Amino acid sequence: MSDTAVSHDFSKLPHLIARHPQDPGSLIMILQEIQREYRYLPCEALKATAEALNVPLSKVFSVATFYNAFSLVPKGKRVVRICTGTACHIRGAALIQDQIENHLGIKAGQTTSDMEFSIEVVACVGACAMAPVVLVNDKYHGGVKVNTAKKILKDG
Amino acid sequence: MCIANPQELTERHKEYAARAERFPKKVIVCCGTGCIANGAKGIVDAFQKHLADRNIKDFTVEAVVETGCHGFCEQGPLVVIEPHGTFYTHVKPKDVASIVDKTIVSGELLEPLLFRDPVTEQKIERYQDVNFFAYQHRIALRNLGKIAANDIREYIAVEGYQALAKVLTTLSPEQVIDEIIKSGLRGRGGGGFPAGKKWRTCRDVRSDFHYVICNGDEGDPGAFMDRSIMEGDPHSVLEGMMICAYAIGAKQGYIYVRDEYPLAVVHLQKAIDDCMANGILGDNILGTGFSFHIRINRGAGAFVCGESSALMRSVAGEVGEPRAKYIRSVVKGLHDQPTVLNNVETFANVPIIMHKGADWYRSIGCANNSGTKAFSLVGKVRNTGLIEVAMGTTLRTIIYKIGGGIIDGRPFKAVQTGGPSGGCLPEAMLDLPVDFDSLTKAGSMMGSGGMIVMDDKTCMVDVARYFLSFLVSESCGKCVPCREGLYQLHELTLKICSGEGTEADLEKMEKLSRSVIVGSLCGLGKSGPNPFLSTINYFRDEYLAHIREKRCPAGVCKSLITYTVIEEKCTGCVACITACAYNAITGDRKKPHFIHQDKCEKCGACVAVCKPNAIEVK
Ligand SMILES: Cc1cc2nc3c(=O)[nH]c(=O)nc-3n(C[C@H](O)[C@H](O)[C@H](O)COP(=O)(O)O)c2cc1C
Ligand code: FES
C-alpha cells in the first residue's frame, strides 16, 4: 500500500457492495466498508455505490461529505487520532496536538507528503479516564505527556 | 443449543450457575478499553502461558475470566481474585507468576500490587473496601467486571433472560408498560423523559410496524458509560430491548453505535449471534410465539446523530439532519412508523426492574428520580473512571469520596455535567444532590453522564470556547440560529481569550444566546449556549479578568500568559533546555535558567519535564 490515490485494486468493490442489502438504507454501511478498505472514498467507489443502490450520485456525495468518518482524500499509512474530547481537553490535549503537528510538520486533517502519517482530531474515543489519549491507527495511548507525545509516533 | 421454552432456560441457568462456581477461586482480568490500552491482553496471555505447564488443584486456565470495564481505568490493568475480592492494580505480565504461586496457591498478598488510597495513603486489600467502589450503587453496571462479556452462559448464570421469560409468559404488554411507569424509570440519555410513558404512546399508535432503537451514539465528549455497558454487558441491553419490543409490539430493533466504538460492535454482534443460536432472539423466542430481530448500525462520526430524528434518518442511510418535531418520533419515527428510542443505560435498567419489581427500583434514589445513574468521573480528579450512584447522591460525595478529591490536592473550581448541552457548577454547589431536576434548576443538566472535574488550572472562558467550537463544527447547518448564532458566540469567546474582548461583547453574547435558544430547530442549538451561560453566571470574574486585566487566571489562554523560571526553585538541571524545541531557554548547569519570551511558543514542554516545578505560567 505504498502507492497513493491512483492505482487501487477496485476488483473487490462489487463484492464489498454486494455484501449488504441493495437498498438505499445500506448506503452508510457500504461507504464505511469502502472507507475501511481504502482508507478513503475513491471517486470510482462512490459511482459504483450509486449505481448498485440506484440512488443519485449527488446523494451519495452528500452523505459522504456530511459524516466525519468519511474522507474524500487518501489517508496516510498511520492515522494519528488526537482526542480533543472534554476530559482530554482539560488535561491538555491542545498542547499535545501542537507537539504532534509540529513534529510531523502538518496540521490536523492533513497527510504528510510521503503518505506515512495523517493527523485527525476526534471528540472522545471513550477512554476518558486515561486522558489525554492519542490513537495511532487502532492502538490507544493514554496519559500522554507533552514530552512523550513524539515517542508514540515511533512505536505506532 | 436452542432453548425451547422458559423451563429449559431455568435448567440452563442452574447448569451455568454451577459451572460458574466450579472453581473455588477465580481470577478476573478487566478487559475494558482502558485496561486493554494499558496491556490487559498481555496479562491474559501471561496467565495462559504460566498455567499451561502447571498443574494446580482446582485451578486451571478456565478460572481466568476476561470481563468488561470495572470503571477504575486509571489504575489498570486490574486483576481481582474472587471470592475474596483481592484487588491488584497496575499489574504487569511479569507479576502473573507470583499472583498464581503466591496469592492463588498459598493465599499470600502481594503488597506492591495493592491499591493505595490517595487520601489516607493506606494500602487496601479488597476492592469492596476501596472508596471508589464502596460509595457506588451499581444497577445498570451490575454485571460489569463480574461476568465474561462475550459468553452468553455467564449472563444466563446470573439470571439473565429470566426477566424476559417472565414477561413473555406471565405479563401482557400493558402490564409491562404499567410496571415500567410505576418504577419511575426516566431516560438516561439526557432528557430524563419517563420511559414507560414513551412506550405507552408508541404502543397506542396503530401501525403494522413499530420499531425499537437503542441510542448508543454517546456523543458527549468525555463520557464512556454506554461504551462500557455495550462492551462489558451487551446482553442486558439486548434483553431490555426485547422487553420493550414485546411491550410496544415491535418486530425489528436497531442499535446505533458510535463510530469510535469498534469493540462495542464486535461484542454486541457476538451477543446477537449467540442469542439467535439459543432461540432467545429471532422467530418464536423461547417458544412463546414472540418474534424480534436486532440489527446494528454504525454511526459515522456526527454528534447531531444522537438526536432522535437525525438518528432515525441516519439509520435509514441518509444525511443526519434533524427535523422539526410537530409530530414526535414516537408517533412518526423510523420509516415514518411509531418508534421508541431509548439510551443504552435506560435499556440496561429494564431487565432488572422487571426481575425485581418496580417497588424495589423506586426504593432506590430520591423523589421523582428513582434508581441510579452512571457517570464518567474524569478530569482533574484523583480516581477517574466509570461510576454509578443512587440518584440524590451529592456532588461532594462523588468528587471527594469516590473521586478521592482533586489531583495534587489543588483547589476545586468547577464540575461540568451534561456535555455540550450542560453547564459548569461552582464550589458553592457541591452539596447539590445529583438528580435530573436539581441539576437543571442549578443551570446545568444531567445529560448522558459525563462529569468533568476542573481545578484552578482550568480556564472557564476556555471551557466555554471549547464547547462552542465543538458545537460549531457539529452543527448540521440546517437552521440559521444554530449555524450562525453559535459561530458568532464562538468568535466572541475567541476574542475574549485573546485579550481583545470588551464588556459590551458579554452583553451581546447574553442576548445572542437567548435568540439561539428560542430559534433553533433541535436540541443541539437550543441548549448550545448553556456552557457559556453557566460559566458567565458562576464565573463572571474570570471573564472580567480576561477583559479588564488582560489576564488568564488559570494560565491557559496563550495570548495572555507567559512562562518564566522561578529562580529560587530552579536547580539548573538543563532538562527544560533540552526539551524546548524552539531554543527559547538558555542557561548553564547548576545555574537558574532563563526563558526568552520572543522565542517562547508556550508549548508546555518545559513544564512537563521540570521536576522541581520551577516554571511558572501566568
Ligand atoms: C444534539 C443531541 C445529541 C444527543 N446525543 C445523544 C446521545 O449521544 N446518546 C443518547 O442516548 N441520547 C442523545 N440525545 C438524546 C436523544 O435525542 C434522545 O432523547 C434519547 O436517546 C432518548 O433516550 P432516553 O429517553 O432513554 O434518554 C441527544 C440529543 C440531542 C439534541
Ligand atoms: S475525552 Fe478523550 S477519550 Fe473521552
PDB file of C-alpha atoms in Angstrom, chain B residues 7 51-52 71 76 88 117 129 134 144 184 230 245 249 253 294 374 387 403 415 422 433 452 489 506 538 606:
ATOM      1  CA  GLN B   7     -38.397 -24.145  31.757  1.00  0.00           C
ATOM      2  CA  LEU B  51      -0.862 -22.143  33.672  1.00  0.00           C
ATOM      3  CA  ALA B  52      -0.204 -24.302  30.609  1.00  0.00           C
ATOM      4  CA  GLY B  71     -14.524   1.513  35.862  1.00  0.00           C
ATOM      5  CA  GLY B  76      -5.337  -0.616  35.106  1.00  0.00           C
ATOM      6  CA  TYR B  88      -4.411  -5.753  42.267  1.00  0.00           C
ATOM      7  CA  ASP B 117      -5.774   5.220  48.912  1.00  0.00           C
ATOM      8  CA  ASP B 129     -13.184  -1.587  50.639  1.00  0.00           C
ATOM      9  CA  ALA B 134     -17.664   1.411  48.341  1.00  0.00           C
ATOM     10  CA  LEU B 144     -19.547  -5.164  34.537  1.00  0.00           C
ATOM     11  CA  GLY B 184     -40.359   5.781  37.585  1.00  0.00           C
ATOM     12  CA  MET B 230     -22.216  -2.264  25.326  1.00  0.00           C
ATOM     13  CA  ALA B 245     -40.316  -4.708  21.818  1.00  0.00           C
ATOM     14  CA  GLY B 249     -45.396  -4.696  19.605  1.00  0.00           C
ATOM     15  CA  GLY B 253     -34.904  -3.261  16.506  1.00  0.00           C
ATOM     16  CA  ILE B 294     -31.987  -6.732  16.094  1.00  0.00           C
ATOM     17  CA  ALA B 374     -23.845   6.045  35.775  1.00  0.00           C
ATOM     18  CA  ILE B 387     -19.124   5.054  38.433  1.00  0.00           C
ATOM     19  CA  GLY B 403     -13.081  10.514  43.287  1.00  0.00           C
ATOM     20  CA  VAL B 415     -17.676  20.392  37.730  1.00  0.00           C
ATOM     21  CA  GLY B 422     -24.862  21.221  30.078  1.00  0.00           C
ATOM     22  CA  PRO B 433     -27.982  16.276  45.108  1.00  0.00           C
ATOM     23  CA  ILE B 452     -15.721  16.526  34.293  1.00  0.00           C
ATOM     24  CA  LEU B 489     -20.692  33.167  20.086  1.00  0.00           C
ATOM     25  CA  LEU B 506     -20.512  39.900  27.034  1.00  0.00           C
ATOM     26  CA  TYR B 538     -20.930  31.476  38.044  1.00  0.00           C
ATOM     27  CA  CYS B 606       9.474  22.708  29.750  1.00  0.00           C
TER      28      CYS B 606
END
